[in-house]
Coordinates of C-alpha atoms and ligand atoms in Angstrom, one line a residue:
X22 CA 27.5 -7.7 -10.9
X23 CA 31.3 -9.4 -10.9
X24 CA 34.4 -8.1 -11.8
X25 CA 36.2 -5.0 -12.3
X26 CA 34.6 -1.7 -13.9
X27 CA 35.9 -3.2 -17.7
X28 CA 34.3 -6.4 -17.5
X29 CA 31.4 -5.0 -15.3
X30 CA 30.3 -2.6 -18.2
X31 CA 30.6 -5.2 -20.8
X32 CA 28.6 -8.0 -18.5
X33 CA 25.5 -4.3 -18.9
X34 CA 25.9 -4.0 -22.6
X35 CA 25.4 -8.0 -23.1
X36 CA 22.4 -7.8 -20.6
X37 CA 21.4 -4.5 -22.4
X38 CA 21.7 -6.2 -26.0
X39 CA 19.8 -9.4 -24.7
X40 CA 16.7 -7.3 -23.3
X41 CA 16.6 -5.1 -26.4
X42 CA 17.1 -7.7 -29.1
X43 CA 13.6 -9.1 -28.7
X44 CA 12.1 -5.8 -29.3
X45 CA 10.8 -5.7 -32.4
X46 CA 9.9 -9.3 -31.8
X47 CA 8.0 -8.9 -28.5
X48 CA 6.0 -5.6 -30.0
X49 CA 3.8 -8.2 -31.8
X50 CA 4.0 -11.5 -29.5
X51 CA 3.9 -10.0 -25.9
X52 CA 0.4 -9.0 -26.7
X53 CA -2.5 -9.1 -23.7
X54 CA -2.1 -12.9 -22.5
X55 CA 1.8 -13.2 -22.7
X56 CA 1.5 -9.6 -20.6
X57 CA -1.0 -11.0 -18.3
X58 CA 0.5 -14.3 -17.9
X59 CA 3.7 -12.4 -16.6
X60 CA 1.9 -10.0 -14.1
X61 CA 0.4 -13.2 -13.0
X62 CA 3.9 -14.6 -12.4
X63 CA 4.6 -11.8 -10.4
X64 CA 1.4 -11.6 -8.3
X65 CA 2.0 -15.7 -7.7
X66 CA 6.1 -15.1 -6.7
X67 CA 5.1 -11.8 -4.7
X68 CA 2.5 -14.0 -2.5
X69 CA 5.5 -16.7 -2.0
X70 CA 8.2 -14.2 -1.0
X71 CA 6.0 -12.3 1.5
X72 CA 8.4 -13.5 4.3
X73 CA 11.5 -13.1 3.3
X74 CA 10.6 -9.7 2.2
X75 CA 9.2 -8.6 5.8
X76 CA 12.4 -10.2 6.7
X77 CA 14.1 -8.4 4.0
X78 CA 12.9 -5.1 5.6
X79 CA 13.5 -5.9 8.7
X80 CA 17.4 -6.3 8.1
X81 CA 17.6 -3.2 6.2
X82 CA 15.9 -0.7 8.7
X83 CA 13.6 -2.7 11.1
X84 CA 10.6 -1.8 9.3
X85 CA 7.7 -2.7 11.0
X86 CA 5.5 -5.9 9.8
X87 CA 2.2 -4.4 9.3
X88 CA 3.7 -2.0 7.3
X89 CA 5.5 -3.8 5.0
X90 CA 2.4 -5.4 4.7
X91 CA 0.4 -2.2 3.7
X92 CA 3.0 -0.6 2.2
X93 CA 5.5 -2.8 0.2
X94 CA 3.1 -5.7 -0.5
X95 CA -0.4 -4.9 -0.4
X96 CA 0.9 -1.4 -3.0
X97 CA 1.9 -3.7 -5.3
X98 CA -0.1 -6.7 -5.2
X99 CA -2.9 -3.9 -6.2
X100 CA -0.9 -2.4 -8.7
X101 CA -0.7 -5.5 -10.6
X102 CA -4.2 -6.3 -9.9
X103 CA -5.6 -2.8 -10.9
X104 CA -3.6 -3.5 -14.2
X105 CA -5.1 -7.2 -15.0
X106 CA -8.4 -6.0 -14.7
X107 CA -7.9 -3.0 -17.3
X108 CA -5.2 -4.1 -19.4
X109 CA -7.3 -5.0 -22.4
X110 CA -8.9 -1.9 -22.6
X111 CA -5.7 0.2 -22.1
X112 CA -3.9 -1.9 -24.9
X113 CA -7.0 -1.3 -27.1
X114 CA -6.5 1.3 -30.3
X115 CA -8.9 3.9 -29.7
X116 CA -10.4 5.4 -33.0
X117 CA -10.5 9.1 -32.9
X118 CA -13.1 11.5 -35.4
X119 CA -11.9 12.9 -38.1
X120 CA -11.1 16.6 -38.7
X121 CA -12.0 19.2 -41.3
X122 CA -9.0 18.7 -43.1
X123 CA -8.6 14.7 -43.1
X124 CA -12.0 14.7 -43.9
X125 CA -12.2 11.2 -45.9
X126 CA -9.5 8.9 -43.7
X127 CA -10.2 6.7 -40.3
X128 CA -7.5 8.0 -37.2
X129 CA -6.7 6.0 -34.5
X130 CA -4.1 6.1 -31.7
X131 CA -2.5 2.5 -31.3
X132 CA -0.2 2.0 -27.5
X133 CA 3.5 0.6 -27.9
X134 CA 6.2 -0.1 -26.4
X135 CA 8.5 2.0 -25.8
X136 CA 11.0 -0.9 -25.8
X137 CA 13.7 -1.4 -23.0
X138 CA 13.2 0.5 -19.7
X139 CA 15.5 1.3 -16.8
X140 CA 13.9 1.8 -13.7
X141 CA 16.1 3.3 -10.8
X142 CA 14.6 2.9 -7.3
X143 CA 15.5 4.2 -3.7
X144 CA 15.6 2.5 -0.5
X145 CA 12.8 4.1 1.2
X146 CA 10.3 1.7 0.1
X147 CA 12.6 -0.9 -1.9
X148 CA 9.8 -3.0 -3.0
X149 CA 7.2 -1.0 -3.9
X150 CA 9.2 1.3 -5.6
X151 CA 11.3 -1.2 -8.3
X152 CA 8.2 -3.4 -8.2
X153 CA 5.8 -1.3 -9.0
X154 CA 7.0 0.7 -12.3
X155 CA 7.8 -2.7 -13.3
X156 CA 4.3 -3.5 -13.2
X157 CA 3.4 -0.5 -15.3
X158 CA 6.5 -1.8 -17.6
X159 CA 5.5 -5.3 -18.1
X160 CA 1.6 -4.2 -18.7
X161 CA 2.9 -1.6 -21.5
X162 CA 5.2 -4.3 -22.8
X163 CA 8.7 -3.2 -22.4
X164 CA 11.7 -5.4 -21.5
X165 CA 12.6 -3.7 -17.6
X166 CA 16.2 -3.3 -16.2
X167 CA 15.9 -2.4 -12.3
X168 CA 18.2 -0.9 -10.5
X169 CA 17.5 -1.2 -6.9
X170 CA 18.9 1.0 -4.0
X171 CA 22.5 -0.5 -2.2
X172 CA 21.0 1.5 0.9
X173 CA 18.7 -1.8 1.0
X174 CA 20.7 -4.6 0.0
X175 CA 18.8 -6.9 1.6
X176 CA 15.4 -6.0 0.1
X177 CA 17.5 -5.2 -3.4
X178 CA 18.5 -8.8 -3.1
X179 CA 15.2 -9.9 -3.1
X180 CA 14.0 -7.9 -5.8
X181 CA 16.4 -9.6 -7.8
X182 CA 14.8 -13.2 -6.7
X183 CA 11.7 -12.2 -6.9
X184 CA 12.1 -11.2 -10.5
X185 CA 14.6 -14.0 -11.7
X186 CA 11.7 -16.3 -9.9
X187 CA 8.7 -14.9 -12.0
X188 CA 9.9 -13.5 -15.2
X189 CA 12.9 -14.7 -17.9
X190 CA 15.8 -12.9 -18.1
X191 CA 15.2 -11.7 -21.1
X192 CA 12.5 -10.0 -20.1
X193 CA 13.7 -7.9 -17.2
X194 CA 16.8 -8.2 -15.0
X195 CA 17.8 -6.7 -11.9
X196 CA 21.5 -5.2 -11.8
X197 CA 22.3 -4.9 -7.7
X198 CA 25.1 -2.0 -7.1
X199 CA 25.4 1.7 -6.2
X200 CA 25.8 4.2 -8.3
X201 CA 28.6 3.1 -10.4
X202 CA 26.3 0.7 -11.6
X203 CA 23.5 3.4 -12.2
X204 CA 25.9 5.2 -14.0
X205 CA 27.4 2.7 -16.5
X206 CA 23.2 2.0 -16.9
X207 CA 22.5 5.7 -17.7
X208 CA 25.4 5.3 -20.6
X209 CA 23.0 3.0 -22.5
X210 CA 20.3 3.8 -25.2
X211 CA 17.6 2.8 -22.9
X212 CA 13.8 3.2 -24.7
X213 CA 12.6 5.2 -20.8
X214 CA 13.8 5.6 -17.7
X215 CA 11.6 5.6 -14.8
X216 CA 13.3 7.0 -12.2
X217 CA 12.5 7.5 -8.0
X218 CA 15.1 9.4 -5.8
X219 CA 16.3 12.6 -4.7
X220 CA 15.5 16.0 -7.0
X221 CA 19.5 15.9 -6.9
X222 CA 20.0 12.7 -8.6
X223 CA 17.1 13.1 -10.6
X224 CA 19.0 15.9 -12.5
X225 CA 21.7 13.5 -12.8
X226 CA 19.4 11.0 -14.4
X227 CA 17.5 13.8 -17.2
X228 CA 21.4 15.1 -18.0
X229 CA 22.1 11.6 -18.8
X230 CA 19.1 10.5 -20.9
X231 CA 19.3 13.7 -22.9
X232 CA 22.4 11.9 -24.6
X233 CA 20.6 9.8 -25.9
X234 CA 17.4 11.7 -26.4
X235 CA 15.4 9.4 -23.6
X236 CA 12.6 9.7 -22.0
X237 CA 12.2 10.3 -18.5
X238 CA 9.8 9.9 -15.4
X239 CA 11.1 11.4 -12.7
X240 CA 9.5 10.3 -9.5
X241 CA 11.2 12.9 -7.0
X242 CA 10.6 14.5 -3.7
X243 CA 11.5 18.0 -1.5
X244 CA 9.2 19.1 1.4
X245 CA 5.5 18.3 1.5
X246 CA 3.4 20.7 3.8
X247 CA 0.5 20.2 6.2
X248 CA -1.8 23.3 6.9
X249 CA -4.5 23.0 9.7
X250 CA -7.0 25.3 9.1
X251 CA -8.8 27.2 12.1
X252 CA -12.1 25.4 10.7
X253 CA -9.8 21.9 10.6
X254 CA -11.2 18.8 12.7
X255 CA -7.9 18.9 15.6
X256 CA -8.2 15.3 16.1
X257 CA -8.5 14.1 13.0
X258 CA -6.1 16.4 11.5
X259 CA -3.4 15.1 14.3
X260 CA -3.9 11.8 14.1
X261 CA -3.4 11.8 10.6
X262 CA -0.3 14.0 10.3
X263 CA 1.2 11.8 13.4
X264 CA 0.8 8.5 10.9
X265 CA 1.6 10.0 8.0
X266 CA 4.6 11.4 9.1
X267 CA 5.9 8.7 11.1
X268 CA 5.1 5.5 9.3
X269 CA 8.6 4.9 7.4
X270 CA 9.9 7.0 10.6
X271 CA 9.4 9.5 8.1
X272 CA 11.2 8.6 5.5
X273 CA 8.3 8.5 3.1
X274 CA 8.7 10.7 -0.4
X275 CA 4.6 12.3 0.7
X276 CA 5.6 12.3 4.4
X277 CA 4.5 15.4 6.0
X278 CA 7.5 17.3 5.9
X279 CA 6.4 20.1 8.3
X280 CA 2.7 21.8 9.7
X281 CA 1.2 25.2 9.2
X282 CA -1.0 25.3 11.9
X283 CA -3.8 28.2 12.8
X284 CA -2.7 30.3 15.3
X285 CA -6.4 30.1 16.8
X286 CA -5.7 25.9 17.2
X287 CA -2.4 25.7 17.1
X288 CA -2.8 24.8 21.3
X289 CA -5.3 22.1 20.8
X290 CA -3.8 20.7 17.8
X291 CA 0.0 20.3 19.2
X292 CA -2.2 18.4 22.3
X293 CA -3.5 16.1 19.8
X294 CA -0.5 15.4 18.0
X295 CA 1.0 14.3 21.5
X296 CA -1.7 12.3 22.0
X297 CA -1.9 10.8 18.9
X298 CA 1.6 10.1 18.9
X299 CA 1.9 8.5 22.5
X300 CA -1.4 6.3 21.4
X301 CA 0.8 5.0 18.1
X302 CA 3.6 4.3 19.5
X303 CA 3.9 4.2 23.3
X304 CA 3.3 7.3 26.2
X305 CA 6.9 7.2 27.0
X306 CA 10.4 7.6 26.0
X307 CA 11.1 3.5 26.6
X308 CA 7.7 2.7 25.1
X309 CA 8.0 4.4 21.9
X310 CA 12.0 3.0 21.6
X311 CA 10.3 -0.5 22.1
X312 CA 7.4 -0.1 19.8
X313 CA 7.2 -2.8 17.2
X314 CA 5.6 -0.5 14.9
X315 CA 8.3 2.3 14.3
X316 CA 10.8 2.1 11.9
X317 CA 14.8 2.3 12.2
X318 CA 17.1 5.0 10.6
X319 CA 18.5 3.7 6.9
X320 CA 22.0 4.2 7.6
X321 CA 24.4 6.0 9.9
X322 CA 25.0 9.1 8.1
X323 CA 21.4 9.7 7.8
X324 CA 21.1 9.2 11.4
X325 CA 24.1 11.7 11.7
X326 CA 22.4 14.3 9.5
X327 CA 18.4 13.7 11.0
X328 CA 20.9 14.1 14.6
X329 CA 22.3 17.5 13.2
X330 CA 18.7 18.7 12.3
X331 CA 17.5 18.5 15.6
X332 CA 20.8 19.7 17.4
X333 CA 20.9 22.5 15.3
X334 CA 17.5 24.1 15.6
X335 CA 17.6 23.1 19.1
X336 CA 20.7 25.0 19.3
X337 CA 19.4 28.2 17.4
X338 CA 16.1 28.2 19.8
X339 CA 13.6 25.9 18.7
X340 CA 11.7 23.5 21.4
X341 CA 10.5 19.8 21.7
X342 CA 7.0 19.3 22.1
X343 CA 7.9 15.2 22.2
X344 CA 10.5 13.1 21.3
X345 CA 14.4 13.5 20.8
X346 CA 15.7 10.7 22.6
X347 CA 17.9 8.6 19.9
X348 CA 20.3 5.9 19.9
X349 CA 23.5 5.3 17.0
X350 CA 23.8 2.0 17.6
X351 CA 20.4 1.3 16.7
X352 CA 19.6 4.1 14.5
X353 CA 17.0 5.3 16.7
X354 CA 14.9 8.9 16.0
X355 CA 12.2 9.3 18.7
X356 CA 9.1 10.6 17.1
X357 CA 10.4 13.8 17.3
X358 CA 8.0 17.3 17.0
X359 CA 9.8 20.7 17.4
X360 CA 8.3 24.2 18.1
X361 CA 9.9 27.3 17.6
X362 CA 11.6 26.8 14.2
X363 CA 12.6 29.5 11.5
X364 CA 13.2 29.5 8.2
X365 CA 17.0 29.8 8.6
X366 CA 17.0 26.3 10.2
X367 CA 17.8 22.6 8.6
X368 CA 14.4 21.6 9.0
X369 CA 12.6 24.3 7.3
X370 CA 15.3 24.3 4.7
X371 CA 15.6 20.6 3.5
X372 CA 13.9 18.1 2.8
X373 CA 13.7 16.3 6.9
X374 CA 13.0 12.6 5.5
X375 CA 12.8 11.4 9.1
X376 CA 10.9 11.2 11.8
X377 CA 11.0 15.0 12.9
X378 CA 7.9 17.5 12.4
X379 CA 8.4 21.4 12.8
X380 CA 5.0 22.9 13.6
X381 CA 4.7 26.7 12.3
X382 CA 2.1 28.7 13.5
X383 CA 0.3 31.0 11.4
X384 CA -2.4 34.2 11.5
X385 CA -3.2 34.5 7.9
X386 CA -3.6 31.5 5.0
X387 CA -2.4 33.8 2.4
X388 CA 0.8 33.9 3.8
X389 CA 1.2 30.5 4.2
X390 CA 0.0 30.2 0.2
X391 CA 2.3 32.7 -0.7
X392 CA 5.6 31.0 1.3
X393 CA 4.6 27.9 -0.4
X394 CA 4.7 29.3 -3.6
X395 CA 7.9 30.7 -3.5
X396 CA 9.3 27.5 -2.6
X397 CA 10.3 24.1 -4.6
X398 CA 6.6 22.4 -5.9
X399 CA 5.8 20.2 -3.1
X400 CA 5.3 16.9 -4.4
X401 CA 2.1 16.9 -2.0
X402 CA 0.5 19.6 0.1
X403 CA -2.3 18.1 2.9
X404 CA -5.2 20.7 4.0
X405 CA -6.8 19.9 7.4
X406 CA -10.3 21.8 7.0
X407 CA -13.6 21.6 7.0
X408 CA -15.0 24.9 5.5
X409 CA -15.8 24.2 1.6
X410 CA -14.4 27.8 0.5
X411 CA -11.2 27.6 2.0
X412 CA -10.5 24.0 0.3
X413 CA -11.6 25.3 -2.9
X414 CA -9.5 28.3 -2.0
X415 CA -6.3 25.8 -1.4
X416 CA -7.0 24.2 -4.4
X417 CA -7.1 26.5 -6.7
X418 CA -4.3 28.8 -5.8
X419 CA -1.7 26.2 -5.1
X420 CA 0.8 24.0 -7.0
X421 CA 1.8 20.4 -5.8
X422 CA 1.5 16.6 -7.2
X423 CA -1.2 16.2 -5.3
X424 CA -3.3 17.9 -2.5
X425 CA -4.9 15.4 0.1
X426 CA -7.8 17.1 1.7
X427 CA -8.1 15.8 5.7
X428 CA -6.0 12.4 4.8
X429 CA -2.3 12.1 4.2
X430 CA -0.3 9.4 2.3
X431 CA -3.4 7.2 1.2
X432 CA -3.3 9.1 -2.4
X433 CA -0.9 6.8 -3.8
X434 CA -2.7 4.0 -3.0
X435 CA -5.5 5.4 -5.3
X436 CA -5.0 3.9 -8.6
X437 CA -7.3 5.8 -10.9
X438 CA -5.3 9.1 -9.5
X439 CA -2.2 9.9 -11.1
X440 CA 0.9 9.5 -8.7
X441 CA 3.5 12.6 -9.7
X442 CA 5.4 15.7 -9.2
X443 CA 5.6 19.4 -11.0
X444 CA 8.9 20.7 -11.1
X445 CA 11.6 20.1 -7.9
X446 CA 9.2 16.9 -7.1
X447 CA 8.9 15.7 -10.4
X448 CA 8.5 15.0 -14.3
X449 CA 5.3 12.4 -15.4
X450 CA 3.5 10.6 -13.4
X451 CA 2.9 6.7 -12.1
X452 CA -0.1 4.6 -11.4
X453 CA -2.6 2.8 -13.4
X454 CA -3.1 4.1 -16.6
X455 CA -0.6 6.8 -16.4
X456 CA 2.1 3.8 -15.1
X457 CA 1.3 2.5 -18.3
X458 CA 1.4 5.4 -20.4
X459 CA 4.6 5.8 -19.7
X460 CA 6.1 3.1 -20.8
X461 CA 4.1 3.5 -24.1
X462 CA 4.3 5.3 -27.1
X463 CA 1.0 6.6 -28.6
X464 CA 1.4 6.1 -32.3
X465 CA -0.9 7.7 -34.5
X466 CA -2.2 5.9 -37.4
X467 CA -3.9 7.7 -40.0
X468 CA -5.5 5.4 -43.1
X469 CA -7.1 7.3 -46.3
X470 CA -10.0 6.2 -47.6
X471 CA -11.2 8.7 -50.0
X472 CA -9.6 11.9 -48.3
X473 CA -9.6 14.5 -51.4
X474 CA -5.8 15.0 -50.9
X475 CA -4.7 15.6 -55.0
X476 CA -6.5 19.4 -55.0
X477 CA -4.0 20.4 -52.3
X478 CA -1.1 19.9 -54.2
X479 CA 0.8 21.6 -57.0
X480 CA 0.2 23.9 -59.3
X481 CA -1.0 26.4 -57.3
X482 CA -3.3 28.2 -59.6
X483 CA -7.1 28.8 -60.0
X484 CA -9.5 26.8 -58.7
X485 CA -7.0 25.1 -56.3
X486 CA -5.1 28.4 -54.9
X487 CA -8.9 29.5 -54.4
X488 CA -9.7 26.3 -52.6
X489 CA -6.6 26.5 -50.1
X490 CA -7.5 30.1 -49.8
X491 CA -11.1 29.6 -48.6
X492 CA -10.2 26.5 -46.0
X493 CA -7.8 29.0 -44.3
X494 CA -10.4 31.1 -44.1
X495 CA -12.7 28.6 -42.8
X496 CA -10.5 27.0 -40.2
X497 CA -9.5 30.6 -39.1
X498 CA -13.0 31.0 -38.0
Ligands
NAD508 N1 8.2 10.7 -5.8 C1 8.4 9.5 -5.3 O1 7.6 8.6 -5.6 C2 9.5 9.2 -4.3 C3 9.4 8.0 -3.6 C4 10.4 7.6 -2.7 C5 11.4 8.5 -2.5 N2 11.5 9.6 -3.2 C6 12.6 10.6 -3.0 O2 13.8 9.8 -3.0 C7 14.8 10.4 -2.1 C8 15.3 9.3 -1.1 O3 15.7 8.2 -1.8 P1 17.3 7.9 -2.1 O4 18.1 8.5 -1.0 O5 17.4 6.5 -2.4 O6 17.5 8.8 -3.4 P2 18.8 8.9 -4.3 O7 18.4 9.9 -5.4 O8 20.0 9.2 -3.5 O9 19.0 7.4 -5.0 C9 18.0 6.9 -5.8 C10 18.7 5.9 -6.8 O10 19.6 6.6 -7.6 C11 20.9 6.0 -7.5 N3 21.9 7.0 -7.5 C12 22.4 7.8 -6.5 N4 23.3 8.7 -6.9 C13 23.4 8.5 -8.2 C14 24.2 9.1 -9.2 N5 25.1 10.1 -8.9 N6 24.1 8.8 -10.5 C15 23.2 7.8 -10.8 N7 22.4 7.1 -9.9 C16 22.5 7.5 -8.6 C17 20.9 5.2 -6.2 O11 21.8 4.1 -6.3 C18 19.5 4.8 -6.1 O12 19.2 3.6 -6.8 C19 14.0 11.5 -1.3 O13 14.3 12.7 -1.9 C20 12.5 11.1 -1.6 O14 11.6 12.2 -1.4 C21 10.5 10.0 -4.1

């Protein structure tokens, strides 16, 4: 957006009033062939840009190839296609039975539109993260404003080309800027807003919508813990902490955040996760700062604060098992995993978004449980273990968005799962359905047909005081 803050707010309210004047409009022509016809747009322009968004993340923190691949391109191309395949029947009214009381009338729950949407994204996975709400947007029939992270400008940039490729502008547009621009946004009577970032901004975000009494979906994040179990499979359980918590160089919203390990495995598991890490991405200090499949830092402050993490609990006594080496210039973390940490520190503390993994022995589960519990909802727990009670166990007793049982990270790529938080990490959820759902409104439509309505109205007396007296008595049973 041009121009000073005047003239930049005005330039939001015309693009606000242009993407909200076809409302009423588009709630009965962008029915299920105009909706598909634009996800196809999108699936089409998203296959034509696959370069110059590897290129895209590249610029913005030498993501590796493959990843964008798996994570930017592939997530969303399945998105869309998840929603083609199953848009008829979520747009479908769904007759519901009637009740005692509306005995006599047919009930059934038709999907809207909401209307406009805003959808803020981060810069942690740029693409997949405007893209994807979008695709729940479009599929639910909403007009979509994105606003895409400056942390990325160069993937935000080709969001916005993407978008002005496949869809018309008065459909959805894409508003590049930082937060002055988010906040001028969160001044307007948007229909929802889908937002993904920090807990902190997220509060921002549900203060603002209040004003105007909007919705919200907060897609949030805080630390996500690992337990290995003393009946865990070591390997398996390193191997898939290491990628889970390095892919992104940890800067993934379900990252592993930090491990609980068994006391009685902790040994053989912290020789696994060395292993699994030197196999990833190189044995040594010059071949993992020359792998091609490890990402760079976003910016220089957060290499500064990742830095600080490590100096800190180094500092106050805490031990590298691997990693460490850094460099500014290139924002550089080593895959980095540190023994010896205590709650006091950084990185038990706050949320590490990096590539750095505490490793916390335990002796008994139920502390663990219990230290989780006191804590912010994780918006994902992982449980490495192979003894049936003890998952149930986990399962029961604890609160997160999700729990990933001897996997991490491949959750949100399941699309009949919802993807969400519970509290700290999170308000509604996205995927599939649930994507769509919220950007719908469920309207309920009730139609009489010979619903004996009259004897439930005034005067109250005789045979129709008895009558209201004896369904209170029967619905009270
Ligand atoms: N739950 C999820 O799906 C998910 C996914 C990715 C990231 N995250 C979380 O996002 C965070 C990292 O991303 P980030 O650093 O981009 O988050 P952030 O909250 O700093 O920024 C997110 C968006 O909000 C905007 N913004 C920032 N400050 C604002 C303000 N004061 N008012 C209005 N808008 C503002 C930014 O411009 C950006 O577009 C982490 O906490 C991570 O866990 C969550």
């Amino acid at each position: 957006m041009d121009g000073g803050p005047q003239t930049q707010e005005a330039q939001l309210r015309k693009m606000f009033r242009r993407l909200s004047m076809g409302n009423a409009e588009r709630r009965t022509h962008f029915g299920y062939s105009e909706r598909r016809a634009a996800l196809l747009a999108l699936r089409k322009t998203l296959r034509e840009f696959e370069g110059p968004i590897i290129a895209a993340l590249a610029q913005d923190f030498g993501k590796p190839e493959t990843e964008v691949r798996l994570t930017e391109i592939m997530a969303v191309q399945a998105e869309i296609s998840h929603a083609l395949r199953h848009l008829k029947r979520w747009m479908r009214p769904r007759k519901v039975a009637s009740t005692l009381v509306s005995f006599g009338t047919r009930a059934r729950i038709v999907p809207q539109p909401k209307g406009t949407a805003l959808i803020i994204s981060p810069w942690n996975y740029p693409v997949t993260l405007a893209l994807g709400p979008l695709v729940s947007a479009l599929a639910a029939g909403c007009s979509a404003v994105i606003k895409p992270s400056e942390l990325a400008p160069a993937s935000a940039a080709v969001v916005a080309q993407i978008v002005a490729e496949a869809l018309p502008e008065d459909l959805v547009s894409v508003c590049e800027g930082g937060v002055e621009v988010s906040e001028l946004l969160l001044d307007l009577p948007f229909d929802h807003i889908f937002f993904t970032g920090s807990p902190r901004v997220g509060k921002i975000v549900m203060q603002a919508a209040a004003k105007n009494l909007t919705s919200v979906t907060l897609e949030l994040g805080g630390k996500s813990p690992v337990i290995v179990g003393a009946g865990a499979d070591i390997k398996r359980a390193a191997k898939m902490t290491a990628w889970g918590k390095f892919a992104n160089a940890g800067q993934t919203c379900i990252a592993p955040d930090h491990v609980f390990v068994a006391k009685s495995v902790e040994t053989q598991f912290l020789a696994e996760l060395k292993a699994a890490i030197a196999k990833m991405y190189g044995r040594d200090e010059a071949a993992q700062a020359a792998s091609r499949d490890f990402a760079r830092i976003i910016n220089p402050s957060h290499f500064e604060r990742l830095s600080g993490l490590i100096a800190q609990a180094e500092a106050a006594g805490a031990r590298k098992l691997t990693g460490g080496a850094s460099d500014a210039q290139s924002r550089y973390i080593a895959p980095t995993v540190l023994m010896g940490t205590d709650s006091q520190m950084g990185v038990e503390r706050d949320e590490i978004f990096g590539p750095v993994l505490p490793v916390i022995p335990y002796d008994r589960l139920d502390g663990v449980l219990a230290r989780i519990e006191a804590g912010p909802r994780p918006l994902a727990l992982y449980l490495f273990e192979r003894d049936r009670a003890v998952i149930d166990q986990v399962s029961r007793s604890s609160i997160s968005g999700a729990l990933g049982v001897n996997l991490t990270l491949v959750h949100f790529l399941h699309l009949n799962l919802p993807f969400g938080g519970i509290g700290n990490s999170g308000l509604g959820a996205a995927h599939g359905i649930w994507g769509f759902n919220a950007f719908s409104y469920e309207k309920s439509v009730l139609e009489n047909r010979f619903a004996p309505i009259a004897p439930l109205m005034p005067p109250y007396r005789g045979a129709r005081k008895r009558l209201v007296r004896v369904m209170a008595r029967v619905l009270g049973r």
